[in-house]
Amino acid sequence: MEPGNYRHLLLAVDFEQDNAPVIMRARQLRDLLGARLTLLHVVEHIPPAMESMYLGYAGEMALPAETAELEEELLKVAKQQLDELGADLGVPAADRLIKTGATGQTIDTMAAELDIDLVVIGTHGRHGILGLFGSTSRTVLRNSSCDVLSVKIPDTRG
């Protein structure tokens, strides 16, 4: 690949309300470059002791208490959200991926497997210079087999 010749983009999405700038940037790049866009959402594996931390993940929806059922419900919600985003962006169903695992590592693995030229990911940058990128962004930036565009998400906290 020639430098800057991005043919296949990977947009890592987390479905937070403030991810619009990340999605917009990926759409702009895809359209500008005539590139293929693949969407990826990673559902973190939930250890049984951490279930209560994830109960707010799906908004107002009541989630089951068992870990396996909880993960299944998270995958179901993620599929629905990814399908909506994919339809909005005109991304074919085959390019809408949901994986489970450690988010940063899974993004890197999928980028390598899919021969991605550019990963587009959001970062909050809320914790000063040492925390400029979140742990997922740091992992992807450090281990990626391709270029990474880290889109700053404005801090909307009051």
N, CA, C and O of each residue as an XYZ file, in Angstrom:
632
protein
N       0.836     -1.180      0.000
C       0.000      0.000      0.000
C       0.885      1.248      0.000
O       1.860      1.325      0.748
N       0.550      2.190     -0.814
C       1.255      3.468     -0.800
C       0.803      4.260      0.413
O      -0.364      4.190      0.799
N       1.720      5.020      1.025
C       1.324      5.835      2.188
C       0.144      6.745      1.855
O       0.136      7.428      0.830
N      -0.850      6.740      2.743
C      -2.005      7.615      2.569
C      -3.055      7.083      1.624
O      -4.088      7.723      1.425
N      -2.811      5.909      1.029
C      -3.783      5.342      0.101
C      -4.699      4.382      0.869
O      -4.532      3.164      0.815
N      -5.645      4.947      1.566
C      -6.538      4.153      2.419
C      -7.691      3.591      1.596
O      -8.527      4.333      1.081
N      -7.718      2.270      1.483
C      -8.769      1.593      0.720
C      -9.808      0.931      1.616
O     -10.956      0.742      1.213
N      -9.401      0.580      2.831
C     -10.317     -0.137      3.733
C     -10.187      0.467      5.124
O      -9.132      0.393      5.754
N     -11.275      1.066      5.592
C     -11.313      1.723      6.895
C     -12.068      0.858      7.890
O     -13.027      0.176      7.526
N     -11.641      0.884      9.133
C     -12.347      0.207     10.220
C     -12.785      1.263     11.219
O     -11.951      1.945     11.813
N     -14.079      1.397     11.403
C     -14.636      2.316     12.397
C     -14.992      1.510     13.634
O     -15.902      0.682     13.603
N     -14.267      1.756     14.728
C     -14.552      1.104     15.999
C     -15.573      1.969     16.738
O     -15.280      3.112     17.088
N     -16.759      1.433     16.973
C     -17.837      2.201     17.596
C     -18.212      1.611     18.943
O     -18.164      0.397     19.143
N     -18.590      2.503     19.875
C     -18.983      2.049     21.205
C     -20.413      2.443     21.575
O     -20.878      2.101     22.663
N     -21.110      3.146     20.706
C     -22.509      3.538     20.893
C     -22.747      4.490     22.050
O     -23.855      4.568     22.580
N     -21.716      5.205     22.438
C     -21.907      6.286     23.401
C     -22.607      7.424     22.671
O     -22.479      7.548     21.453
N     -23.339      8.246     23.393
C     -24.078      9.333     22.762
C     -23.158     10.367     22.125
O     -23.568     11.068     21.200
N     -21.936     10.472     22.601
C     -21.039     11.503     22.111
C     -20.097     11.027     21.002
O     -19.083     11.675     20.744
N     -20.409      9.917     20.346
C     -19.502      9.403     19.321
C     -19.785      9.942     17.922
O     -19.173      9.479     16.959
N     -20.687     10.898     17.784
C     -21.032     11.458     16.479
C     -19.820     11.998     15.714
O     -19.744     11.782     14.504
N     -18.860     12.695     16.361
C     -17.700     13.182     15.610
C     -16.862     12.053     14.998
O     -16.292     12.212     13.919
N     -16.793     10.936     15.682
C     -16.017      9.793     15.190
C     -16.702      9.200     13.957
O     -16.052      8.922     12.949
N     -18.005      9.014     14.045
C     -18.770      8.474     12.926
C     -18.708      9.423     11.733
O     -18.526      8.988     10.596
N     -18.860     10.722     11.995
C     -18.813     11.711     10.929
C     -17.460     11.683     10.212
O     -17.406     11.748      8.984
N     -16.370     11.586     10.978
C     -15.041     11.567     10.370
C     -14.856     10.332      9.504
O     -14.310     10.431      8.405
N     -15.297      9.175      9.972
C     -15.176      7.942      9.186
C     -15.997      8.042      7.901
O     -15.543      7.618      6.838
N     -17.194      8.598      7.997
C     -18.040      8.771      6.804
C     -17.357      9.705      5.801
O     -17.324      9.422      4.603
N     -16.814     10.817      6.298
C     -16.133     11.768      5.421
C     -14.950     11.121      4.705
O     -14.785     11.292      3.497
N     -14.144     10.394      5.431
C     -12.982      9.741      4.833
C     -13.400      8.692      3.815
O     -12.826      8.610      2.729
N     -14.381      7.905      4.158
C     -14.863      6.886      3.219
C     -15.309      7.533      1.917
O     -14.935      7.091      0.831
N     -16.118      8.595      2.039
C     -16.646      9.254      0.844
C     -15.539      9.942      0.050
O     -15.520      9.860     -1.178
N     -14.623     10.615      0.731
C     -13.531     11.325      0.077
C     -12.603     10.371     -0.658
O     -12.165     10.653     -1.774
N     -12.306      9.240     -0.027
C     -11.329      8.303     -0.582
C     -11.951      7.194     -1.429
O     -11.239      6.451     -2.104
N     -13.270      7.085     -1.394
C     -13.922      5.978     -2.094
C     -13.547      4.642     -1.485
O     -13.440      3.637     -2.188
N     -13.349      4.634     -0.182
C     -12.867      3.448      0.525
C     -14.028      2.585      1.012
O     -15.169      3.038      1.110
N     -13.707      1.354      1.309
C     -14.643      0.440      1.962
C     -14.621      0.763      3.453
O     -13.566      1.053      4.016
N     -15.789      0.713      4.087
C     -15.899      0.982      5.522
C     -16.464     -0.243      6.219
O     -17.523     -0.750      5.850
N     -15.746     -0.713      7.229
C     -16.222     -1.808      8.069
C     -16.457     -1.250      9.461
O     -15.638     -0.496      9.987
N     -17.591     -1.628     10.057
C     -17.944     -1.212     11.413
C     -17.614     -2.343     12.381
O     -17.855     -3.514     12.086
N     -17.065     -1.985     13.529
C     -16.751     -2.985     14.547
C     -17.186     -2.477     15.908
O     -16.850     -1.363     16.310
N     -17.932     -3.304     16.606
C     -18.269     -3.040     18.000
C     -17.797     -4.231     18.811
O     -18.050     -5.380     18.449
N     -17.110     -3.953     19.909
C     -16.595     -5.016     20.767
C     -17.351     -4.995     22.090
O     -17.430     -3.964     22.758
N     -17.900     -6.141     22.454
C     -18.535     -6.319     23.751
C     -17.508     -6.978     24.651
O     -17.065     -8.097     24.391
N     -17.138     -6.282     25.701
C     -16.162     -6.827     26.651
C     -16.764     -8.036     27.358
O     -17.949     -8.049     27.690
N     -15.937     -9.044     27.583
C     -16.366    -10.192     28.389
C     -16.643     -9.693     29.803
O     -15.881     -8.897     30.352
N     -17.733    -10.166     30.382
C     -18.138     -9.700     31.708
C     -17.854    -10.770     32.757
O     -18.529    -11.799     32.789
N     -16.866    -10.537     33.613
C     -16.655    -11.469     34.720
C     -17.856    -11.417     35.664
O     -18.437    -10.348     35.853
N     -18.239    -12.545     36.257
C     -19.418    -12.566     37.130
C     -19.412    -11.498     38.218
O     -20.469    -10.954     38.537
N     -18.278    -11.189     38.785
C     -18.224    -10.208     39.871
C     -18.454     -8.784     39.378
O     -18.652     -7.882     40.191
N     -18.432     -8.562     38.071
C     -18.540     -7.216     37.527
C     -19.909     -6.942     36.909
O     -20.123     -5.866     36.350
N     -20.835     -7.891     36.996
C     -22.141     -7.735     36.352
C     -22.828     -6.421     36.690
O     -23.377     -5.763     35.806
N     -22.803     -6.037     37.941
C     -23.540     -4.853     38.359
C     -23.017     -3.591     37.693
O     -23.771     -2.633     37.523
N     -21.742     -3.567     37.312
C     -21.174     -2.394     36.637
C     -21.764     -2.211     35.252
O     -21.796     -1.090     34.744
N     -22.236     -3.295     34.622
C     -22.702     -3.243     33.252
C     -24.210     -3.060     33.135
O     -24.734     -2.957     32.026
N     -24.905     -3.017     34.250
C     -26.359     -2.948     34.172
C     -26.848     -1.679     33.510
O     -27.941     -1.686     32.945
N     -26.098     -0.590     33.549
C     -26.514      0.643     32.899
C     -26.151      0.704     31.431
O     -26.540      1.655     30.753
N     -25.419     -0.273     30.907
C     -24.915     -0.268     29.543
C     -26.019     -0.125     28.505
O     -25.836      0.570     27.506
N     -27.138     -0.758     28.719
C     -28.186     -0.770     27.711
C     -29.297      0.224     28.014
O     -30.423      0.063     27.544
N     -28.992      1.229     28.779
C     -29.972      2.287     29.018
C     -31.075      1.854     29.953
O     -30.811      1.324     31.032
N     -32.307      2.075     29.544
C     -33.470      1.824     30.389
C     -33.877      0.354     30.419
O     -34.736     -0.033     31.212
N     -33.276     -0.459     29.574
C     -33.688     -1.845     29.448
C     -33.322     -2.649     30.699
O     -32.218     -2.511     31.227
N     -34.230     -3.471     31.162
C     -33.942     -4.351     32.299
C     -33.107     -5.517     31.790
O     -33.508     -6.211     30.855
N     -31.950     -5.735     32.401
C     -31.059     -6.788     31.953
C     -31.085     -7.962     32.925
O     -31.252     -7.779     34.131
N     -30.919     -9.173     32.387
C     -30.902    -10.360     33.248
C     -29.674    -10.361     34.152
O     -28.654     -9.748     33.839
N     -29.792    -11.054     35.266
C     -28.734    -11.055     36.272
C     -27.607    -12.028     35.948
O     -26.470    -11.784     36.351
N     -27.871    -13.099     35.249
C     -26.843    -14.092     34.953
C     -25.873    -13.576     33.905
O     -26.285    -12.930     32.941
N     -24.588    -13.855     34.085
C     -23.554    -13.343     33.195
C     -23.790    -13.763     31.749
O     -23.738    -12.920     30.854
N     -24.044    -15.029     31.502
C     -24.247    -15.501     30.124
C     -25.449    -14.810     29.488
O     -25.401    -14.407     28.326
N     -26.516    -14.676     30.252
C     -27.703    -13.998     29.734
C     -27.429    -12.521     29.502
O     -27.916    -11.939     28.533
N     -26.656    -11.919     30.382
C     -26.311    -10.509     30.251
C     -25.490    -10.283     28.980
O     -25.779     -9.367     28.210
N     -24.476    -11.109     28.762
C     -23.668    -10.972     27.557
C     -24.518    -11.180     26.307
O     -24.362    -10.459     25.321
N     -25.416    -12.161     26.345
C     -26.302    -12.408     25.208
C     -27.174    -11.187     24.925
O     -27.379    -10.820     23.769
N     -27.680    -10.568     25.972
C     -28.517     -9.372     25.802
C     -27.686     -8.201     25.270
O     -28.156     -7.448     24.418
N     -26.466     -8.045     25.761
C     -25.588     -6.986     25.263
C     -25.275     -7.190     23.781
O     -25.232     -6.227     23.015
N     -25.060     -8.431     23.382
C     -24.804     -8.725     21.969
C     -26.030     -8.412     21.117
O     -25.906     -7.891     20.008
N     -27.200     -8.727     21.632
C     -28.445     -8.451     20.911
C     -28.644     -6.943     20.723
O     -28.982     -6.487     19.630
N     -28.435     -6.182     21.786
C     -28.571     -4.727     21.711
C     -27.522     -4.151     20.761
O     -27.824     -3.262     19.964
N     -26.293     -4.655     20.846
C     -25.225     -4.179     19.973
C     -25.552     -4.447     18.510
O     -25.301     -3.599     17.654
N     -26.103     -5.605     18.220
C     -26.468     -5.928     16.832
C     -27.519     -4.955     16.311
O     -27.422     -4.464     15.186
N     -28.516     -4.682     17.134
C     -29.560     -3.747     16.716
C     -28.957     -2.358     16.444
O     -29.267     -1.735     15.429
N     -28.109     -1.885     17.340
C     -27.502     -0.568     17.174
C     -26.559     -0.536     15.971
O     -26.531      0.445     15.228
N     -25.794     -1.599     15.782
C     -24.866     -1.656     14.656
C     -25.624     -1.723     13.335
O     -25.207     -1.118     12.347
N     -26.733     -2.453     13.314
C     -27.551     -2.515     12.102
C     -28.150     -1.154     11.761
O     -28.212     -0.780     10.590
N     -28.590     -0.415     12.773
C     -29.125      0.929     12.536
C     -28.038      1.848     11.987
O     -28.267      2.569     11.016
N     -26.855      1.826     12.604
C     -25.757      2.662     12.142
C     -25.325      2.249     10.741
O     -25.091      3.100      9.883
N     -25.222      0.946     10.512
C     -24.826      0.450      9.199
C     -25.794      0.873      8.114
O     -25.379      1.254      7.019
N     -27.079      0.809      8.410
C     -28.083      1.240      7.435
C     -27.939      2.735      7.161
O     -28.020      3.167      6.011
N     -27.726      3.522      8.214
C     -27.559      4.966      8.067
C     -26.331      5.312      7.219
O     -26.365      6.254      6.427
N     -25.261      4.556      7.384
C     -24.021      4.824      6.655
C     -23.943      4.097      5.310
O     -23.012      4.317      4.536
N     -24.912      3.240      5.038
C     -24.866      2.468      3.802
C     -23.796      1.393      3.812
O     -23.228      1.066      2.770
N     -23.517      0.840      4.996
C     -22.526     -0.227      5.134
C     -23.245     -1.569      5.036
O     -24.186     -1.819      5.790
N     -22.817     -2.434      4.116
C     -23.466     -3.737      3.971
C     -23.392     -4.573      5.249
O     -22.467     -4.416      6.045
N     -24.355     -5.448      5.438
C     -24.417     -6.291      6.636
C     -23.122     -7.085      6.847
O     -22.715     -7.301      7.989
N     -22.482     -7.513      5.783
C     -21.242     -8.295      5.905
C     -20.102     -7.473      6.502
O     -19.131     -8.038      7.004
N     -20.210     -6.152      6.453
C     -19.176     -5.268      7.002
C     -19.585     -4.656      8.335
O     -19.063     -3.609      8.721
N     -20.510     -5.294      9.040
C     -20.940     -4.874     10.377
C     -20.568     -6.007     11.336
O     -21.226     -7.047     11.366
N     -19.524     -5.797     12.106
C     -18.977     -6.873     12.937
C     -19.169     -6.600     14.420
O     -18.994     -5.475     14.888
N     -19.528     -7.639     15.143
C     -19.604     -7.587     16.600
C     -18.737     -8.725     17.116
O     -18.900     -9.883     16.729
N     -17.820     -8.369     17.993
C     -16.912     -9.354     18.577
C     -16.935     -9.208     20.091
O     -17.317     -8.164     20.621
N     -16.524    -10.258     20.774
C     -16.371    -10.191     22.226
C     -14.893    -10.320     22.552
O     -14.145    -11.000     21.850
N     -14.484     -9.660     23.627
C     -13.099     -9.745     24.053
C     -12.628     -8.430     24.622
O     -13.429     -7.545     24.924
N     -11.324     -8.307     24.767
C     -10.717     -7.059     25.221
C     -10.765     -6.084     24.045
O     -10.271     -6.399     22.962
N     -11.348     -4.919     24.245
C     -11.660     -4.017     23.140
C     -10.439     -3.652     22.297
O     -10.450     -3.874     21.086
N      -9.399     -3.104     22.898
C      -8.233     -2.682     22.132
C      -7.587     -3.820     21.378
O      -7.253     -3.677     20.202
N      -7.407     -4.936     22.034
C      -6.784     -6.102     21.421
C      -7.647     -6.629     20.272
O      -7.122     -7.015     19.227
N      -8.954     -6.644     20.461
C      -9.864     -7.136     19.423
C      -9.858     -6.224     18.204
O      -9.899     -6.703     17.070
N      -9.807     -4.917     18.427
C      -9.722     -3.974     17.306
C      -8.450     -4.241     16.507
O      -8.495     -4.310     15.279
N      -7.323     -4.391     17.188
C      -6.055     -4.664     16.509
C      -6.100     -5.981     15.741
O      -5.642     -6.055     14.600
N      -6.647     -7.011     16.362
C      -6.741     -8.320     15.718
C      -7.589     -8.243     14.456
O      -7.209     -8.772     13.411
N      -8.740     -7.583     14.558
C      -9.626     -7.477     13.394
C      -8.995     -6.620     12.297
O      -9.148     -6.922     11.114
N      -8.296     -5.565     12.674
C      -7.627     -4.724     11.672
C      -6.613     -5.541     10.878
O      -6.527     -5.409      9.657
N      -5.850     -6.382     11.564
C      -4.861     -7.222     10.886
C      -5.546     -8.274     10.019
O      -5.158     -8.478      8.868
N      -6.570     -8.948     10.569
C      -7.266    -10.001      9.819
C      -7.942     -9.477      8.568
O      -7.975    -10.161      7.546
N      -8.487     -8.258      8.639
C      -9.243     -7.685      7.517
C      -8.366     -6.858      6.577
O      -8.868     -6.281      5.613
N      -7.068     -6.797      6.848
C      -6.141     -5.999      6.046
C      -6.597     -4.540      5.973
O      -6.662     -3.939      4.900
N      -6.909     -3.997      7.142
C      -7.380     -2.613      7.264
C      -6.210     -1.662      7.046
O      -5.094     -1.926      7.492
N      -6.474     -0.554      6.355
C      -5.458      0.469      6.123
C      -5.488      1.559      7.187
O      -4.455      2.153      7.495
N      -6.680      1.829      7.759
C      -6.832      2.898      8.736
C      -7.937      2.546      9.722
O      -9.062      2.245      9.322
N      -7.615      2.586     11.010
C      -8.608      2.417     12.066
C      -9.025      3.809     12.520
O      -8.180      4.665     12.779
N     -10.339      4.031     12.617
C     -10.878      5.289     13.126
C     -11.500      4.985     14.478
O     -12.386      4.139     14.595
N     -11.019      5.691     15.504
C     -11.463      5.426     16.876
C     -11.593      6.765     17.606
O     -10.905      7.731     17.275
N     -12.465      6.810     18.583
C     -12.638      8.027     19.374
C     -11.826      7.991     20.639
O     -11.505      6.924     21.162
N     -11.494      9.175     21.131
C     -10.812      9.293     22.413
C     -11.362     10.500     23.147
O     -11.667     11.527     22.541
N     -11.486     10.367     24.452
C     -12.035     11.448     25.267
C     -10.973     12.413     25.747
O     -11.234     13.613     25.832
N      -9.798     11.934     26.059
C      -8.721     12.803     26.512
C      -9.105     13.638     27.725
O      -8.904     14.852     27.728
N      -9.657     13.001     28.754
C     -10.171     13.729     29.917
C      -9.211     13.815     31.093
O      -9.518     14.491     32.074
N      -8.073     13.164     31.031
C      -7.259     13.021     32.235
C      -5.851     13.604     32.101
O      -4.892     12.979     32.552
N      -5.705     14.740     31.516
C      -4.395     15.367     31.425
C      -3.493     14.665     30.430
O      -3.932     13.784     29.690
N      -2.237     15.056     30.417
C      -1.309     14.578     29.395
C      -1.075     13.069     29.474
O      -0.963     12.422     28.432
N      -0.999     12.495     30.654
C      -0.758     11.056     30.761
C      -1.977     10.245     30.355
O      -1.842      9.099     29.929
N      -3.139     10.813     30.479
C      -4.350     10.109     30.095
C      -4.944     10.667     28.829
O      -6.159     10.610     28.638
N      -4.102     11.215     27.946
C      -4.595     11.848     26.728
C      -5.513     10.922     25.949
O      -6.527     11.360     25.405
N      -5.168      9.664     25.894
C      -6.002      8.690     25.211
C      -6.520      7.702     26.244
O      -5.823      7.382     27.206
N      -7.737      7.219     26.048
C      -8.278      6.193     26.922
C      -7.489      4.903     26.756
O      -6.664      4.788     25.850
N      -7.736      3.949     27.613
C      -6.966      2.706     27.559
C      -7.165      1.967     26.242
O      -6.222      1.359     25.737
N      -8.368      2.004     25.674
C      -8.599      1.355     24.383
C      -7.786      2.042     23.302
O      -7.107      1.376     22.520
N      -7.846      3.375     23.248
C      -7.087      4.108     22.239
C      -5.595      3.861     22.382
O      -4.895      3.679     21.386
N      -5.101      3.855     23.623
C      -3.669      3.601     23.852
C      -3.273      2.232     23.318
O      -2.243      2.089     22.660
N      -4.088      1.234     23.602
C      -3.790     -0.121     23.144
C      -3.750     -0.181     21.627
O      -2.832     -0.765     21.050
N      -4.735      0.418     20.981
C      -4.791      0.386     19.515
C      -3.609      1.149     18.927
O      -2.963      0.664     17.998
N      -3.320      2.331     19.455
C      -2.198      3.118     18.938
C      -0.869      2.387     19.102
O      -0.008      2.456     18.225
N      -0.706      1.702     20.203
C       0.563      1.031     20.511
C       0.744     -0.251     19.699
O       1.871     -0.591     19.340
N      -0.331     -0.963     19.403
C      -0.206     -2.302     18.833
C      -0.720     -2.459     17.414
O      -0.636     -3.554     16.859
N      -1.241     -1.423     16.815
C      -1.897     -1.546     15.523
C      -0.930     -1.901     14.397
O       0.226     -1.477     14.384
N      -1.434     -2.686     13.464
C      -0.659     -3.065     12.280
C      -0.858     -2.063     11.145
O      -0.311     -2.240     10.056
N      -1.642     -1.010     11.396
C      -1.930     -0.015     10.362
C      -2.008      1.370     11.000
O      -1.799      1.523     12.204
N      -2.308      2.368     10.186
C      -2.476      3.721     10.701
C      -3.737      3.802     11.549
O      -4.689      3.046     11.355
N      -3.722      4.741     12.498
C      -4.861      4.940     13.389
C      -5.195      6.430     13.420
O      -4.319      7.271     13.620
N      -6.455      6.738     13.222
C      -6.942      8.110     13.381
C      -7.728      8.147     14.683
O      -8.768      7.501     14.808
N      -7.237      8.888     15.631
C      -7.901      9.042     16.926
C      -8.644     10.377     16.912
O      -8.026     11.441     16.931
N      -9.961     10.310     16.879
C     -10.801     11.493     16.806
C     -11.159     11.935     18.216
O     -11.720     11.162     18.993
N     -10.837     13.165     18.541
C     -11.125     13.701     19.888
C     -12.620     13.909     20.031
O     -13.257     14.541     19.189
N     -13.166     13.372     21.100
C     -14.574     13.548     21.435
C     -14.646     14.636     22.490
O     -14.018     14.523     23.543
N     -15.408     15.690     22.219
C     -15.493     16.768     23.202
C     -16.027     16.272     24.539
O     -16.916     15.422     24.594
N     -15.467     16.819     25.615
C     -15.919     16.487     26.963
C     -17.208     17.252     27.224
O     -17.197     18.479     27.313
N     -18.320     16.530     27.347
C     -19.615     17.170     27.554
C     -20.037     17.172     29.010
O     -21.146     17.581     29.353
N     -19.118     16.701     29.873
C     -19.435     16.726     31.301
C     -19.414     18.163     31.787
O     -18.601     18.963     31.323
N     -20.283     18.494     32.701
C     -20.401     19.868     33.195
C     -19.348     20.350     34.075
O     -19.394     21.496     34.521
